[in-house]
Short mmCIF file of C-alpha atoms and ligand atoms in Angstrom, two decimals:
data_model
loop_
_atom_site.label_atom_id
_atom_site.label_comp_id
_atom_site.label_asym_id
_atom_site.label_seq_id
_atom_site.Cartn_x
_atom_site.Cartn_y
_atom_site.Cartn_z
CA MET A 662 -15.61 5.77 2.68
CA ALA A 663 -18.97 6.58 4.35
CA GLN A 664 -18.59 10.25 3.49
CA SER A 665 -17.65 9.56 -0.12
CA LEU A 666 -20.75 7.34 -0.55
CA GLU A 667 -22.93 10.21 0.65
CA VAL A 668 -21.15 12.71 -1.66
CA ARG A 669 -21.71 10.30 -4.56
CA GLY A 670 -25.33 9.82 -3.52
CA ARG A 671 -26.02 13.58 -3.63
CA THR A 672 -24.44 14.09 -7.08
CA PRO A 673 -27.22 14.95 -9.57
CA ALA A 674 -25.89 12.58 -12.29
CA GLN A 675 -25.78 9.76 -9.72
CA ILE A 676 -29.31 10.49 -8.45
CA ARG A 677 -30.56 10.23 -12.03
CA LEU A 678 -28.66 6.95 -12.65
CA ARG A 679 -29.88 5.38 -9.40
CA ARG A 680 -33.53 6.37 -9.85
CA ARG A 681 -33.56 5.25 -13.47
CA PHE A 682 -32.29 1.84 -12.34
CA LEU A 683 -34.96 1.60 -9.59
CA ARG A 684 -37.68 2.40 -12.17
CA PHE A 685 -36.21 -0.27 -14.46
CA VAL A 686 -36.37 -3.00 -11.75
CA PRO A 687 -39.15 -1.75 -10.85
CA ILE A 688 -39.81 -1.07 -7.13
CA ARG A 689 -43.53 -1.02 -6.33
CA ALA A 690 -45.53 0.51 -3.47
CA GLY A 691 -46.04 -1.97 -0.64
CA GLY A 692 -43.06 -4.14 -1.70
CA ARG A 693 -40.71 -6.04 0.64
CA VAL A 694 -37.21 -5.11 -0.57
CA LEU A 695 -33.73 -6.19 0.50
CA GLU A 696 -30.58 -4.23 -0.37
CA VAL A 697 -27.37 -6.27 -0.03
CA GLY A 698 -24.26 -4.12 0.64
CA CYS A 699 -26.37 -1.10 1.63
CA GLY A 700 -23.43 1.05 2.80
CA THR A 701 -24.67 4.33 4.32
CA GLY A 702 -28.20 3.77 2.97
CA VAL A 703 -28.25 6.08 -0.08
CA VAL A 704 -30.26 3.53 -2.11
CA MET A 705 -32.36 2.40 0.88
CA ARG A 706 -33.67 5.91 1.49
CA ASP A 707 -34.88 6.02 -2.14
CA LEU A 708 -36.32 2.52 -1.77
CA ALA A 709 -38.27 3.54 1.35
CA ALA A 710 -39.85 6.43 -0.56
CA LEU A 711 -40.82 4.05 -3.39
CA VAL A 712 -42.32 1.24 -1.26
CA GLY A 713 -44.13 3.80 0.92
CA PRO A 714 -45.84 3.31 4.29
CA ARG A 715 -47.08 -0.23 3.48
CA GLY A 716 -43.66 -1.42 2.29
CA ASP A 717 -40.63 -2.78 4.04
CA VAL A 718 -36.91 -2.14 3.27
CA VAL A 719 -34.10 -4.18 4.81
CA GLY A 720 -30.40 -3.35 4.40
CA VAL A 721 -27.56 -5.80 4.93
CA ASP A 722 -23.86 -4.96 5.10
CA PRO A 723 -20.86 -6.80 6.64
CA SER A 724 -19.39 -3.50 7.87
CA ARG A 725 -20.57 -2.42 11.34
CA SER A 726 -19.55 1.20 10.72
CA MET A 727 -21.62 1.30 7.50
CA VAL A 728 -24.71 -0.10 9.24
CA GLU A 729 -24.30 2.40 12.10
CA ALA A 730 -23.90 5.29 9.63
CA ALA A 731 -26.97 4.12 7.67
CA ARG A 732 -29.08 3.96 10.86
CA ALA A 733 -27.95 7.44 11.93
CA LEU A 734 -28.58 8.99 8.50
CA ALA A 735 -32.08 7.47 8.31
CA ARG A 736 -33.13 8.94 11.68
CA THR A 737 -34.67 12.05 10.11
CA HIS A 738 -36.24 10.19 7.15
CA ALA A 739 -40.05 10.34 7.07
CA LEU A 740 -40.21 6.56 6.49
CA ARG A 741 -37.49 5.54 8.98
CA ARG A 742 -39.87 3.02 10.59
CA ARG A 743 -40.04 1.11 7.28
CA MET A 744 -36.22 0.54 7.29
CA ARG A 745 -34.25 -2.15 9.16
CA TRP A 746 -30.62 -3.30 9.08
CA ARG A 747 -28.72 -6.54 9.65
CA LEU A 748 -24.96 -7.06 9.86
CA ALA A 749 -24.09 -9.89 7.43
CA PRO A 750 -22.12 -10.72 4.29
CA GLY A 751 -24.05 -11.13 1.04
CA ALA A 752 -23.08 -14.80 0.73
CA ALA A 753 -24.81 -15.72 4.05
CA LEU A 754 -28.04 -13.73 4.29
CA PRO A 755 -29.84 -14.19 7.64
CA PHE A 756 -33.32 -14.61 6.10
CA ALA A 757 -35.71 -17.43 5.24
CA ASP A 758 -36.22 -18.53 1.62
CA GLY A 759 -38.60 -16.36 -0.41
CA ARG A 760 -38.85 -13.54 2.18
CA PHE A 761 -38.53 -10.59 -0.30
CA ASP A 762 -40.31 -9.35 -3.44
CA VAL A 763 -37.13 -7.69 -4.72
CA THR A 764 -33.48 -8.14 -3.75
CA LEU A 765 -30.85 -5.67 -5.00
CA ALA A 766 -27.09 -5.07 -4.86
CA VAL A 767 -25.88 -1.69 -6.13
CA THR A 768 -22.13 -1.12 -6.71
CA VAL A 769 -21.27 -4.07 -4.46
CA LEU A 770 -20.41 -7.11 -6.60
CA LEU A 771 -17.22 -5.57 -8.05
CA HIS A 772 -15.84 -5.62 -4.48
CA VAL A 773 -16.72 -9.28 -3.81
CA ALA A 774 -14.41 -12.29 -4.37
CA ASP A 775 -17.30 -14.68 -5.11
CA PRO A 776 -20.17 -12.66 -6.65
CA GLU A 777 -21.85 -15.90 -7.83
CA ALA A 778 -22.36 -16.95 -4.19
CA VAL A 779 -23.91 -13.56 -3.33
CA VAL A 780 -26.31 -13.64 -6.28
CA ARG A 781 -27.33 -17.24 -5.41
CA GLU A 782 -28.16 -16.09 -1.87
CA MET A 783 -30.08 -13.10 -3.23
CA ALA A 784 -32.12 -15.49 -5.40
CA ARG A 785 -32.76 -17.82 -2.44
CA VAL A 786 -34.29 -15.08 -0.25
CA THR A 787 -36.44 -13.73 -3.13
CA ARG A 788 -39.96 -15.16 -3.57
CA PRO A 789 -40.80 -17.17 -6.70
CA GLY A 790 -41.92 -14.59 -9.29
CA GLY A 791 -39.91 -11.86 -7.46
CA ARG A 792 -36.92 -10.00 -8.90
CA VAL A 793 -33.19 -9.94 -8.30
CA ALA A 794 -31.49 -6.74 -9.51
CA VAL A 795 -27.79 -5.84 -9.64
CA GLN A 796 -25.96 -2.75 -10.84
CA ASP A 797 -22.20 -2.09 -11.04
CA GLN A 798 -19.86 0.36 -12.67
CA ASP A 799 -17.47 -1.04 -15.24
CA PHE A 800 -14.03 0.52 -14.91
CA GLY A 801 -13.03 -0.81 -18.32
CA THR A 802 -15.24 1.95 -19.77
CA VAL A 803 -13.66 5.04 -18.16
CA ALA A 804 -13.12 7.83 -20.71
CA VAL A 805 -11.45 10.98 -19.42
CA THR A 806 -9.75 13.90 -21.17
CA HIS A 807 -6.09 14.46 -20.23
CA GLY A 808 -2.98 15.72 -22.03
CA ASP A 809 -1.08 12.50 -21.18
CA ARG A 810 -3.30 9.65 -22.38
CA THR A 811 -0.71 6.88 -21.81
CA LEU A 812 -0.18 7.88 -18.18
CA THR A 813 -3.94 8.24 -17.66
CA GLU A 814 -4.56 4.72 -18.95
CA ARG A 815 -1.74 3.35 -16.78
CA ILE A 816 -3.17 5.01 -13.64
CA MET A 817 -6.82 4.17 -14.36
CA GLY A 818 -6.19 0.54 -15.33
CA GLY A 819 -3.53 -0.09 -12.67
CA VAL A 820 -5.50 1.40 -9.76
CA ALA A 821 -8.77 -0.32 -10.72
CA SER A 822 -7.08 -3.73 -10.91
CA HIS A 823 -5.72 -3.24 -7.36
CA MET A 824 -8.89 -1.75 -5.85
CA TYR A 825 -11.61 -4.11 -7.09
CA GLU A 826 -12.02 -7.86 -7.22
CA GLU A 827 -13.47 -7.42 -10.74
CA PRO A 828 -13.04 -3.93 -12.26
CA HIS A 829 -15.04 -5.04 -15.33
CA SER A 830 -17.89 -6.33 -13.17
CA GLY A 831 -20.59 -4.18 -14.85
CA ARG A 832 -20.62 -6.09 -18.13
CA ARG A 833 -20.96 -9.40 -16.23
CA MET A 834 -24.31 -8.51 -14.59
CA PRO A 835 -26.63 -10.43 -16.99
CA ALA A 836 -24.45 -13.58 -16.91
CA LEU A 837 -24.36 -13.53 -13.09
CA LEU A 838 -28.16 -13.46 -12.91
CA ARG A 839 -28.58 -16.23 -15.52
CA GLY A 840 -25.96 -18.31 -13.69
CA ALA A 841 -28.08 -18.12 -10.52
CA GLY A 842 -31.09 -19.54 -12.39
CA LEU A 843 -32.99 -16.28 -12.91
CA GLY A 844 -35.16 -15.86 -16.00
CA ASP A 845 -36.28 -12.98 -18.25
CA VAL A 846 -32.97 -11.19 -17.65
CA ARG A 847 -32.95 -7.58 -18.94
CA LEU A 848 -30.00 -5.15 -19.12
CA LEU A 849 -29.94 -1.37 -18.64
CA THR A 850 -26.73 0.41 -19.66
CA ASP A 851 -26.32 3.94 -18.37
CA VAL A 852 -23.50 6.48 -18.43
CA PHE A 853 -22.15 8.68 -15.66
CA GLN A 854 -21.04 11.99 -17.17
CA ASP A 855 -19.30 15.02 -15.68
CA THR A 856 -17.81 18.06 -17.44
CA THR A 857 -17.14 20.43 -14.53
CA LEU A 858 -15.11 18.32 -12.07
CA GLU A 859 -17.90 18.49 -9.48
CA PRO A 860 -17.17 17.10 -5.96
CA PHE A 861 -17.78 13.40 -6.74
CA ALA A 862 -15.62 13.43 -9.90
CA LYS A 863 -12.92 15.48 -8.12
CA SER A 864 -12.68 13.03 -5.22
CA PHE A 865 -12.83 10.07 -7.67
CA LEU A 866 -9.74 11.40 -9.50
CA GLU A 867 -7.96 12.42 -6.27
CA ARG A 868 -8.45 8.89 -4.90
CA ARG A 869 -7.12 7.44 -8.16
CA ALA A 870 -4.00 9.65 -7.81
CA GLU A 871 -3.49 8.73 -4.11
CA ASN A 872 -3.87 5.04 -4.87
CA ALA A 873 -1.56 5.25 -7.88
CA VAL A 874 1.15 6.39 -5.44
CA ARG A 875 0.17 3.76 -2.85
CA PHE A 876 0.33 0.93 -5.42
CA GLY A 877 3.68 2.15 -6.80
CA ILE A 878 2.30 3.08 -10.25
CA VAL A 879 3.68 6.66 -10.09
CA ASP A 880 5.50 8.77 -7.50
CA ALA A 881 3.78 11.60 -5.60
CA PRO A 882 5.03 14.52 -7.78
CA ALA A 883 3.90 12.68 -10.97
CA ALA A 884 0.48 12.00 -9.42
CA GLN A 885 0.09 15.68 -8.50
CA LYS A 886 1.14 16.78 -12.00
CA TRP A 887 -1.43 14.36 -13.45
CA LEU A 888 -4.19 15.87 -11.24
CA ASP A 889 -3.14 19.42 -12.25
CA GLY A 890 -3.70 18.37 -15.87
CA PHE A 891 -7.44 18.00 -15.14
CA THR A 892 -7.64 21.43 -13.50
CA GLU A 893 -6.24 23.03 -16.66
CA LEU A 894 -8.83 21.25 -18.82
CA VAL A 895 -11.68 22.34 -16.53
CA ALA A 896 -10.47 25.97 -16.71
CA ARG A 897 -10.64 25.76 -20.52
CA GLY A 898 -14.10 24.05 -20.45
CA ASP A 899 -12.63 20.93 -22.09
CA PHE A 900 -12.99 18.41 -19.25
CA VAL A 901 -15.01 15.21 -19.86
CA LEU A 902 -15.27 12.17 -17.57
CA THR A 903 -17.64 9.30 -18.37
CA PHE A 904 -18.00 5.66 -17.36
CA ASN A 905 -20.73 3.09 -17.77
CA TYR A 906 -23.07 1.53 -15.23
CA TYR A 907 -24.71 -1.79 -16.09
CA GLY A 908 -27.92 -2.76 -14.31
CA ALA A 909 -29.60 -6.12 -14.80
CA VAL A 910 -32.79 -7.62 -13.43
CA GLY A 911 -34.04 -11.20 -13.52
CA VAL A 912 -37.14 -13.03 -12.33
CA LYS A 913 -37.00 -15.98 -9.92
CA PRO A 914 -38.84 -18.86 -11.59
CA ALA A 915 -42.09 -20.01 -10.00
CA ARG A 916 -41.76 -23.21 -7.97
CA SER A 917 -42.22 -26.34 -10.08
CA ARG A 918 -45.41 -28.26 -9.12
C1 SAM B 7 -19.56 1.05 -2.81
S1 SAM B 7 -20.47 0.57 -1.41
C2 SAM B 7 -22.15 0.63 -2.03
C3 SAM B 7 -23.15 1.05 -0.98
C4 SAM B 7 -24.57 1.28 -1.51
N1 SAM B 7 -25.09 0.12 -2.18
C5 SAM B 7 -24.61 2.48 -2.43
O1 SAM B 7 -24.76 2.30 -3.65
O2 SAM B 7 -24.48 3.61 -1.94
C6 SAM B 7 -20.16 -1.16 -1.29
C7 SAM B 7 -20.73 -1.78 -0.01
O3 SAM B 7 -20.64 -3.20 -0.13
C8 SAM B 7 -20.30 -3.72 1.13
N2 SAM B 7 -19.73 -5.06 0.93
C9 SAM B 7 -18.43 -5.40 0.72
N3 SAM B 7 -18.32 -6.75 0.63
C10 SAM B 7 -19.57 -7.25 0.76
C11 SAM B 7 -20.10 -8.57 0.78
N4 SAM B 7 -19.31 -9.65 0.62
N5 SAM B 7 -21.43 -8.73 0.97
C12 SAM B 7 -22.23 -7.64 1.12
N6 SAM B 7 -21.77 -6.37 1.12
C13 SAM B 7 -20.46 -6.17 0.94
C14 SAM B 7 -19.33 -2.70 1.71
O4 SAM B 7 -19.25 -2.81 3.13
C15 SAM B 7 -19.96 -1.40 1.25
O5 SAM B 7 -20.86 -0.88 2.20
#
């Protein structure tokens, strides 16, 4: 998992998506920023560069191995002293009210049973006038070329419904922010696109095939035949994989007087 997050993080189309979302939020120099579900720190390292030497970036994750990987990977970062980590779930953040200017969760809420509770906590630890920002993929939007469309839909839909608490989480981002009392909610829709089966897309499809076998959707030979179908399309220059990312940002209302 840690390795696949880093492979994803290095993929040019993903770098563009992530940075476009951070500009949309936006992240300002000198800001105090919290990332909930920081994983190996791909987003945090970008955040540190954006807040700069006067800023402060905190990452929270309930997985000890993720936090350890994030610490190790940040060791050579020029702004490592601006980054800190805490082990905690998003629904119980170990911070005082109003501690951060911006609080984010990137590709986290689709994994969470109660995303409303996480977004409420994110709003609590954000200062009045500060921003809460969330971004998720939406696996109801996957479009991929393959000779067997029916099988592809069965594998994509079946695996996503087993793997994620909410595979269609992306489209719910604005409603989650409004539900937590945030105002001025804005939405940014973006598309991941790959036409060459580069390493992230290749491992994405291989994991779909592995999981399709694990969840009893197809047997191993059928999964392998399905994967071979993509290789043929790539060889002909006809491969296309796209899916949407939805990012939303809202403002915490100022305290009533
Ligand atoms: C797909 S990774 C995203 C990591 C990082 N945000 C990125 O974009 O590279 C999802 C992360 O959410 C974390 N996570 C899972 N459940 C969580 C929860 N209830 N609260 C906070 N983080 C959670 C996982 O441990 C994992 O590190």
